[in-house]
């Protein structure tokens, strides 16, 4: 089976992890600080807080921003559950903003319309979580302008997008968002096994996220309530969690990060090759924007059942039977039973629902070969006319 995504682990990675295993610090040691500094350098960010998953990073970001009961978090329905769960973990209400049909990203126009209505109703969100779907940044300039106008915080879910750029700035620079969250799960662009990080330019926010990842405790006398009993004292200032990343994971992350540019370049080259070969088939392909350099986490096509003479589900099953590890991103979050139980219904976010109905994610990762990619293309159950239009 050719998987849709997979990690690439080198001898250098193994050596970096082994060195930590033989060191004094398996967790809470210097490898974490090094990885955080490496992330800041890569993204041009002020502060990075490494945690045990992007799910945790989204949670500590929202908690540190003060999201709580009575507040609202808005995100995209075309995402993984965690973007919305961050709101629920904080006791806030979650709502969604529909996507642009071409990119799968939150529509800034739909967001503007929803905000105007919410202002009238006195129901503005406290946090908005745009998701950089498939590795391509959302159009952040208008979203940032809306954040200033309506006073909400922006937490970018960049789980797909480390190594991407928006108008020349690396995703994570903090130019358009309060916090940017990366994931280092093995299917993502780089991995720490499990792992995630929250980046911000705001020192206070970073300090609070750092505290929340470690039970809400401090060892800094300046932050304590009264003088410490002694040098052993730590104080719990607020309820936090154990969301710490280990030093093994951080060492793997620093080692992987050195190859990020090469990984993204390889993914972009393979994506361009899919686009070139499939351009004549009438399949809907990811659009290209000169202002946005995608990290190309995913290559999602829109299946045209009428033209191919075979539906999306049958095409998916055909590809799986042929050993092609296709996937579907994403079943709209608002239609999950958990969210339907909160009153969400089909038809509320029609672009996300239409996107889902046609989406097939083709294999794309840094170690995919052109021969494997050719096998993917040859296995697509296209009509004879479409097949003739596949470029060599
Ligand atoms: C993978 C993913 C997450 C969660 O990442 P974990 O590190 O597995 O917790 C969040 N949002 C999106 C869009 C993702 O793809």
Short mmCIF file of C-alpha atoms and ligand atoms in Angstrom, two decimals:
data_model
loop_
_atom_site.label_atom_id
_atom_site.label_comp_id
_atom_site.label_asym_id
_atom_site.label_seq_id
_atom_site.Cartn_x
_atom_site.Cartn_y
_atom_site.Cartn_z
CA UNK A 1 0.00 0.00 0.00
CA UNK A 2 1.32 3.46 -0.92
CA UNK A 3 0.27 5.52 2.15
CA UNK A 4 -1.19 9.02 1.82
CA UNK A 5 1.41 10.29 4.28
CA UNK A 6 4.32 8.87 6.19
CA UNK A 7 7.26 9.92 8.31
CA UNK A 8 10.90 9.97 7.24
CA UNK A 9 13.31 9.04 10.05
CA UNK A 10 17.08 9.08 9.36
CA UNK A 11 20.16 7.76 11.15
CA UNK A 12 20.82 11.32 12.32
CA UNK A 13 17.38 11.35 13.98
CA UNK A 14 18.09 8.03 15.69
CA UNK A 15 21.46 9.32 16.93
CA UNK A 16 19.87 12.51 18.30
CA UNK A 17 17.23 10.54 20.22
CA UNK A 18 19.75 7.99 21.48
CA UNK A 19 22.00 10.76 22.80
CA UNK A 20 19.12 12.08 24.91
CA UNK A 21 18.32 8.58 26.19
CA UNK A 22 21.89 8.35 27.51
CA UNK A 23 21.77 11.86 29.03
CA UNK A 24 20.57 13.10 32.43
CA UNK A 25 17.31 14.55 31.13
CA UNK A 26 14.56 12.48 29.54
CA UNK A 27 12.02 15.24 30.06
CA UNK A 28 12.06 18.90 31.18
CA UNK A 29 15.67 19.13 30.01
CA UNK A 30 17.71 21.18 27.54
CA UNK A 31 16.44 19.44 24.38
CA UNK A 32 13.06 21.12 24.87
CA UNK A 33 14.56 24.61 25.05
CA UNK A 34 16.70 23.86 22.01
CA UNK A 35 13.69 22.66 20.00
CA UNK A 36 11.69 25.72 21.02
CA UNK A 37 14.54 28.01 19.92
CA UNK A 38 14.80 26.09 16.63
CA UNK A 39 11.07 26.54 16.02
CA UNK A 40 11.31 30.29 16.72
CA UNK A 41 14.18 30.61 14.28
CA UNK A 42 12.37 28.66 11.57
CA UNK A 43 9.10 30.57 11.85
CA UNK A 44 10.48 33.96 12.83
CA UNK A 45 8.44 33.78 16.06
CA UNK A 46 9.20 35.36 19.44
CA UNK A 47 8.28 32.38 21.62
CA UNK A 48 7.52 28.69 21.14
CA UNK A 49 5.95 26.35 23.70
CA UNK A 50 6.43 22.66 22.88
CA UNK A 51 3.72 20.28 24.09
CA UNK A 52 2.68 16.66 23.65
CA UNK A 53 0.29 17.26 20.70
CA UNK A 54 -1.28 19.97 18.59
CA UNK A 55 -4.54 19.15 20.34
CA UNK A 56 -2.89 20.19 23.64
CA UNK A 57 -1.34 23.26 21.98
CA UNK A 58 -4.76 24.43 20.78
CA UNK A 59 -6.14 23.86 24.29
CA UNK A 60 -3.40 25.77 26.15
CA UNK A 61 -3.56 28.58 23.56
CA UNK A 62 -7.30 29.05 24.09
CA UNK A 63 -7.02 28.66 27.87
CA UNK A 64 -4.18 31.21 28.02
CA UNK A 65 -6.29 33.63 25.98
CA UNK A 66 -8.91 33.34 28.72
CA UNK A 67 -11.51 31.44 26.70
CA UNK A 68 -14.12 30.06 29.08
CA UNK A 69 -17.80 29.38 29.73
CA UNK A 70 -20.04 31.95 28.07
CA UNK A 71 -17.44 32.62 25.35
CA UNK A 72 -17.46 31.49 21.71
CA UNK A 73 -14.83 29.90 19.49
CA UNK A 74 -15.32 29.81 15.73
CA UNK A 75 -13.40 27.54 13.39
CA UNK A 76 -13.64 25.85 10.00
CA UNK A 77 -15.85 22.79 9.52
CA UNK A 78 -13.18 21.42 7.14
CA UNK A 79 -10.71 20.33 9.79
CA UNK A 80 -9.73 17.69 12.29
CA UNK A 81 -11.81 17.57 15.48
CA UNK A 82 -9.10 19.18 17.63
CA UNK A 83 -9.62 22.69 16.17
CA UNK A 84 -13.15 22.67 17.58
CA UNK A 85 -12.41 20.62 20.71
CA UNK A 86 -10.18 23.44 21.98
CA UNK A 87 -13.33 25.51 22.52
CA UNK A 88 -15.21 22.67 24.22
CA UNK A 89 -12.29 21.87 26.54
CA UNK A 90 -12.49 25.48 27.78
CA UNK A 91 -16.24 25.28 28.32
CA UNK A 92 -16.91 27.70 25.43
CA UNK A 93 -19.53 27.32 22.71
CA UNK A 94 -18.24 26.31 19.26
CA UNK A 95 -19.52 27.51 15.90
CA UNK A 96 -18.21 27.26 12.36
CA UNK A 97 -17.53 29.52 9.37
CA UNK A 98 -17.88 28.05 5.88
CA UNK A 99 -14.96 27.55 3.51
CA UNK A 100 -13.87 28.83 0.11
CA UNK A 101 -14.80 26.03 -2.34
CA UNK A 102 -11.44 26.18 -4.16
CA UNK A 103 -8.98 26.04 -1.25
CA UNK A 104 -10.95 24.36 1.54
CA UNK A 105 -9.88 27.23 3.83
CA UNK A 106 -12.12 29.41 5.99
CA UNK A 107 -13.65 32.13 3.83
CA UNK A 108 -12.78 35.64 5.02
CA UNK A 109 -15.97 36.88 3.34
CA UNK A 110 -18.12 34.33 5.16
CA UNK A 111 -16.32 35.30 8.38
CA UNK A 112 -17.06 39.01 7.78
CA UNK A 113 -20.75 38.26 7.19
CA UNK A 114 -21.01 36.06 10.28
CA UNK A 115 -19.28 38.69 12.44
CA UNK A 116 -21.63 41.45 11.27
CA UNK A 117 -24.62 39.29 12.23
CA UNK A 118 -23.03 38.21 15.53
CA UNK A 119 -22.33 41.82 16.48
CA UNK A 120 -25.99 42.71 16.08
CA UNK A 121 -26.98 39.69 18.17
CA UNK A 122 -24.30 40.42 20.82
CA UNK A 123 -22.71 37.03 20.20
CA UNK A 124 -19.22 37.82 18.91
CA UNK A 125 -16.54 35.11 19.21
CA UNK A 126 -13.59 35.52 21.59
CA UNK A 127 -11.31 33.25 19.55
CA UNK A 128 -11.31 32.39 15.82
CA UNK A 129 -9.28 29.37 14.66
CA UNK A 130 -8.53 29.49 10.92
CA UNK A 131 -7.14 26.18 9.67
CA UNK A 132 -4.43 26.18 7.00
CA UNK A 133 -5.97 23.26 5.16
CA UNK A 134 -3.60 20.88 3.33
CA UNK A 135 -0.66 23.16 4.22
CA UNK A 136 -1.87 26.26 2.38
CA UNK A 137 -2.26 29.35 4.55
CA UNK A 138 -5.67 30.95 4.83
CA UNK A 139 -5.91 34.48 3.47
CA UNK A 140 -4.76 35.95 6.77
CA UNK A 141 -4.64 39.66 5.95
CA UNK A 142 -8.45 40.16 5.90
CA UNK A 143 -8.90 37.77 8.85
CA UNK A 144 -6.36 39.80 10.85
CA UNK A 145 -8.15 43.04 9.90
CA UNK A 146 -11.46 41.56 11.12
CA UNK A 147 -9.77 40.51 14.38
CA UNK A 148 -8.74 44.11 15.02
CA UNK A 149 -12.18 45.45 14.14
CA UNK A 150 -14.18 42.97 16.25
CA UNK A 151 -11.65 42.28 19.01
CA UNK A 152 -11.26 38.52 18.79
CA UNK A 153 -7.99 36.58 19.10
CA UNK A 154 -6.69 34.53 16.18
CA UNK A 155 -5.26 31.05 16.85
CA UNK A 156 -4.00 29.63 13.56
CA UNK A 157 -4.31 25.85 13.33
CA UNK A 158 -1.19 25.29 11.25
CA UNK A 159 -1.03 21.54 11.97
CA UNK A 160 -0.61 21.07 8.19
CA UNK A 161 1.42 24.14 7.43
CA UNK A 162 4.87 24.25 9.07
CA UNK A 163 7.30 25.36 6.37
CA UNK A 164 4.59 27.21 4.41
CA UNK A 165 4.59 30.94 3.68
CA UNK A 166 1.98 33.68 3.38
CA UNK A 167 3.01 36.78 1.42
CA UNK A 168 6.65 35.92 2.07
CA UNK A 169 6.35 35.44 5.85
CA UNK A 170 6.76 31.93 7.28
CA UNK A 171 3.58 30.52 8.81
CA UNK A 172 4.07 31.09 12.54
CA UNK A 173 5.67 34.54 12.22
CA UNK A 174 2.88 36.01 14.34
CA UNK A 175 2.24 38.79 11.87
CA UNK A 176 -1.43 37.91 11.45
CA UNK A 177 -2.21 35.74 14.49
CA UNK A 178 -1.94 35.74 18.28
CA UNK A 179 -0.90 32.08 18.38
CA UNK A 180 0.12 29.56 15.71
CA UNK A 181 -0.15 25.83 16.41
CA UNK A 182 1.93 23.11 14.71
CA UNK A 183 1.50 19.33 14.87
CA UNK A 184 4.33 16.82 14.72
CA UNK A 185 2.24 13.68 14.31
CA UNK A 186 3.97 11.23 11.91
CA UNK A 187 1.68 12.01 8.96
CA UNK A 188 2.46 15.74 9.18
CA UNK A 189 5.37 17.55 7.50
CA UNK A 190 7.91 16.80 10.28
CA UNK A 191 7.47 14.52 13.30
CA UNK A 192 8.32 14.15 16.99
CA UNK A 193 6.18 10.94 17.15
CA UNK A 194 3.36 12.66 19.02
CA UNK A 195 3.89 16.36 19.62
CA UNK A 196 2.87 19.92 18.95
CA UNK A 197 3.83 23.51 19.63
CA UNK A 198 2.21 26.90 20.17
CA UNK A 199 4.11 29.93 18.84
CA UNK A 200 3.41 33.53 19.77
CA UNK A 201 5.00 36.96 19.78
CA UNK A 202 3.42 37.77 23.15
CA UNK A 203 5.74 37.01 26.08
CA UNK A 204 2.92 36.98 28.66
CA UNK A 205 0.84 34.59 26.59
CA UNK A 206 3.88 32.34 26.11
CA UNK A 207 4.57 32.29 29.86
CA UNK A 208 0.97 31.36 30.61
CA UNK A 209 0.94 28.58 27.99
CA UNK A 210 4.22 27.27 29.45
CA UNK A 211 2.66 27.25 32.92
CA UNK A 212 -0.54 25.57 31.74
CA UNK A 213 1.36 22.72 30.06
CA UNK A 214 2.85 21.87 33.47
CA UNK A 215 -0.08 21.81 35.93
CA UNK A 216 -0.38 25.60 36.15
CA UNK A 217 2.61 25.74 38.50
CA UNK A 218 5.44 28.22 38.98
CA UNK A 219 8.83 28.11 40.69
CA UNK A 220 9.41 31.83 40.19
CA UNK A 221 9.14 33.69 43.56
CA UNK A 222 8.12 36.85 41.66
CA UNK A 223 4.94 35.09 40.46
CA UNK A 224 4.07 33.49 43.81
CA UNK A 225 1.28 34.32 46.19
CA UNK A 226 3.36 35.36 49.20
CA UNK A 227 6.98 34.40 49.93
CA UNK A 228 8.00 30.77 49.20
CA UNK A 229 8.38 28.38 52.17
CA UNK A 230 11.85 27.56 50.85
CA UNK A 231 13.86 26.82 47.75
CA UNK A 232 11.76 23.64 47.20
CA UNK A 233 8.54 25.57 46.76
CA UNK A 234 6.39 25.46 43.69
CA UNK A 235 2.93 26.96 43.65
CA UNK A 236 -0.18 26.04 41.69
CA UNK A 237 -1.48 29.35 40.40
CA UNK A 238 -4.26 27.96 38.23
CA UNK A 239 -5.53 24.62 36.97
CA UNK A 240 -3.24 23.25 34.28
CA UNK A 241 -2.37 19.89 32.76
CA UNK A 242 0.56 17.62 32.06
CA UNK A 243 0.95 18.41 28.38
CA UNK A 244 4.75 18.24 28.38
CA UNK A 245 6.79 17.04 25.43
CA UNK A 246 9.69 14.74 26.34
CA UNK A 247 13.32 15.54 25.54
CA UNK A 248 13.39 12.47 23.27
CA UNK A 249 10.59 13.97 21.20
CA UNK A 250 12.21 17.41 21.18
CA UNK A 251 15.57 16.01 20.02
CA UNK A 252 13.80 14.21 17.17
CA UNK A 253 12.01 17.45 16.32
CA UNK A 254 15.21 19.52 16.18
CA UNK A 255 16.82 16.90 13.98
CA UNK A 256 13.80 16.75 11.65
CA UNK A 257 13.50 20.54 11.53
CA UNK A 258 16.91 20.75 9.85
CA UNK A 259 15.37 18.99 6.83
CA UNK A 260 12.08 20.92 6.77
CA UNK A 261 12.93 23.04 3.73
CA UNK A 262 13.95 20.01 1.73
CA UNK A 263 10.77 18.17 2.72
CA UNK A 264 8.53 21.04 1.69
CA UNK A 265 10.42 21.48 -1.59
CA UNK A 266 10.03 17.78 -2.37
CA UNK A 267 6.31 17.86 -1.53
CA UNK A 268 5.85 20.96 -3.69
CA UNK A 269 7.64 19.30 -6.62
CA UNK A 270 5.46 16.19 -6.35
CA UNK A 271 2.33 18.32 -6.04
CA UNK A 272 3.31 20.30 -9.15
CA UNK A 273 3.82 17.00 -10.95
CA UNK A 274 0.33 15.75 -9.99
CA UNK A 275 -1.10 19.06 -11.17
CA UNK A 276 0.78 19.00 -14.47
CA UNK A 277 -0.18 15.42 -15.28
CA UNK A 278 -3.83 15.72 -14.23
CA UNK A 279 -4.58 19.25 -15.47
CA UNK A 280 -6.47 18.07 -18.58
CA UNK A 281 -8.70 15.54 -16.82
CA UNK A 282 -11.34 17.92 -15.47
CA UNK A 283 -10.64 16.78 -11.90
CA UNK A 284 -10.68 19.70 -9.44
CA UNK A 285 -7.05 20.26 -8.41
CA UNK A 286 -5.56 22.42 -5.64
CA UNK A 287 -5.29 26.01 -6.92
CA UNK A 288 -1.96 27.79 -6.96
CA UNK A 289 -1.56 31.32 -5.55
CA UNK A 290 1.70 33.24 -6.08
CA UNK A 291 1.31 34.89 -2.64
CA UNK A 292 0.93 31.62 -0.72
CA UNK A 293 3.55 28.85 -0.61
CA UNK A 294 1.80 25.75 0.67
CA UNK A 295 3.67 23.26 2.85
CA UNK A 296 1.79 20.62 0.80
CA UNK A 297 0.78 18.38 3.69
CA UNK A 298 -2.06 17.02 1.52
CA UNK A 299 -2.91 16.84 -2.17
CA UNK A 300 -6.71 16.77 -2.37
CA UNK A 301 -8.57 16.32 -5.65
CA UNK A 302 -12.27 16.92 -6.24
CA UNK A 303 -13.69 13.81 -7.91
CA UNK A 304 -16.02 14.41 -10.88
CA UNK A 305 -18.40 11.44 -10.73
CA UNK A 306 -20.29 12.41 -13.88
CA UNK A 307 -17.23 12.77 -16.07
CA UNK A 308 -15.56 9.62 -14.72
CA UNK A 309 -18.76 7.56 -14.77
CA UNK A 310 -18.00 6.32 -11.24
CA UNK A 311 -18.83 7.89 -7.89
CA UNK A 312 -16.40 9.16 -5.26
CA UNK A 313 -16.95 6.22 -2.90
CA UNK A 314 -16.46 3.62 -5.66
CA UNK A 315 -13.38 5.48 -6.90
CA UNK A 316 -11.98 5.49 -3.35
CA UNK A 317 -12.62 1.75 -2.93
CA UNK A 318 -11.08 1.04 -6.34
CA UNK A 319 -7.92 2.94 -5.37
CA UNK A 320 -7.63 1.18 -2.00
CA UNK A 321 -8.06 -2.20 -3.72
CA UNK A 322 -5.23 -1.18 -6.08
CA UNK A 323 -2.93 -0.56 -3.10
CA UNK A 324 -3.22 3.22 -3.14
CA UNK A 325 -3.64 4.53 0.43
CA UNK A 326 -6.05 7.34 -0.37
CA UNK A 327 -7.86 9.20 2.41
CA UNK A 328 -10.67 11.73 2.71
CA UNK A 329 -10.15 15.13 4.37
CA UNK A 330 -12.47 16.04 6.05
CA UNK A 331 -15.91 14.85 7.05
CA UNK A 332 -17.29 18.25 8.17
CA UNK A 333 -16.88 18.54 11.93
CA UNK A 334 -20.37 20.01 12.47
CA UNK A 335 -21.90 16.75 11.17
CA UNK A 336 -20.13 14.54 13.71
CA UNK A 337 -22.62 13.09 16.21
CA UNK A 338 -20.97 15.05 19.05
CA UNK A 339 -21.79 18.31 17.26
CA UNK A 340 -25.16 17.23 15.87
CA UNK A 341 -26.15 16.64 19.49
CA UNK A 342 -25.49 20.37 20.00
CA UNK A 343 -27.97 21.21 17.23
CA UNK A 344 -25.80 21.38 14.08
CA UNK A 345 -27.46 20.07 10.90
CA UNK A 346 -26.66 19.25 7.27
CA UNK A 347 -26.94 22.29 5.01
CA UNK A 348 -25.50 24.79 7.49
CA UNK A 349 -22.06 24.96 5.85
CA UNK A 350 -22.79 23.94 2.25
CA UNK A 351 -19.31 24.59 0.84
CA UNK A 352 -17.66 22.32 3.40
CA UNK A 353 -20.29 19.65 2.80
CA UNK A 354 -19.84 19.86 -1.00
CA UNK A 355 -16.05 19.77 -0.62
CA UNK A 356 -16.28 16.62 1.49
CA UNK A 357 -18.61 14.92 -0.98
CA UNK A 358 -15.99 15.09 -3.75
CA UNK A 359 -12.67 14.99 -1.88
CA UNK A 360 -10.04 12.29 -2.32
CA UNK A 361 -6.58 12.79 -0.77
CA UNK A 362 -3.87 11.27 -2.97
CA UNK A 363 -0.59 9.99 -1.47
CA UNK A 364 1.94 12.80 -0.96
CA UNK A 365 4.98 12.67 1.28
CA UNK A 366 8.68 13.43 1.14
CA UNK A 367 9.72 9.83 0.38
CA UNK A 368 7.11 9.19 -2.32
CA UNK A 369 8.89 8.33 -5.59
CA UNK A 370 7.84 9.45 -9.06
CA UNK A 371 7.28 5.78 -9.93
CA UNK A 372 4.87 5.46 -7.00
CA UNK A 373 3.19 8.68 -8.03
CA UNK A 374 2.78 7.33 -11.57
CA UNK A 375 1.16 4.23 -10.09
CA UNK A 376 -1.30 6.46 -8.21
CA UNK A 377 -2.18 8.31 -11.42
CA UNK A 378 -2.49 5.07 -13.44
CA UNK A 379 -4.80 3.63 -10.78
CA UNK A 380 -7.32 6.49 -10.90
CA UNK A 381 -10.57 5.06 -12.33
CA UNK A 382 -10.90 7.74 -15.03
CA UNK A 383 -13.12 7.58 -18.12
CA UNK A 384 -11.33 6.70 -21.40
CA UNK A 385 -11.58 10.34 -22.45
CA UNK A 386 -10.06 11.54 -19.16
CA UNK A 387 -7.35 8.88 -19.41
CA UNK A 388 -6.31 10.20 -22.84
CA UNK A 389 -5.91 13.67 -21.34
CA UNK A 390 -3.45 12.61 -18.63
CA UNK A 391 -0.15 14.29 -19.50
CA UNK A 392 2.96 12.16 -19.86
C1 LIG B 1 -3.41 16.58 13.07
C2 LIG B 1 -4.25 17.79 13.32
C3 LIG B 1 -4.50 18.29 14.60
C4 LIG B 1 -4.11 17.55 15.84
O1 LIG B 1 -2.79 17.24 15.89
P1 LIG B 1 -2.24 16.25 17.03
O2 LIG B 1 -0.80 16.62 17.11
O3 LIG B 1 -2.46 14.86 16.49
O4 LIG B 1 -2.99 16.49 18.26
C5 LIG B 1 -5.18 19.47 14.73
N1 LIG B 1 -5.65 20.13 13.66
C6 LIG B 1 -5.46 19.67 12.42
C7 LIG B 1 -5.99 20.46 11.26
C8 LIG B 1 -4.77 18.47 12.20
O5 LIG B 1 -4.63 17.99 10.97
#
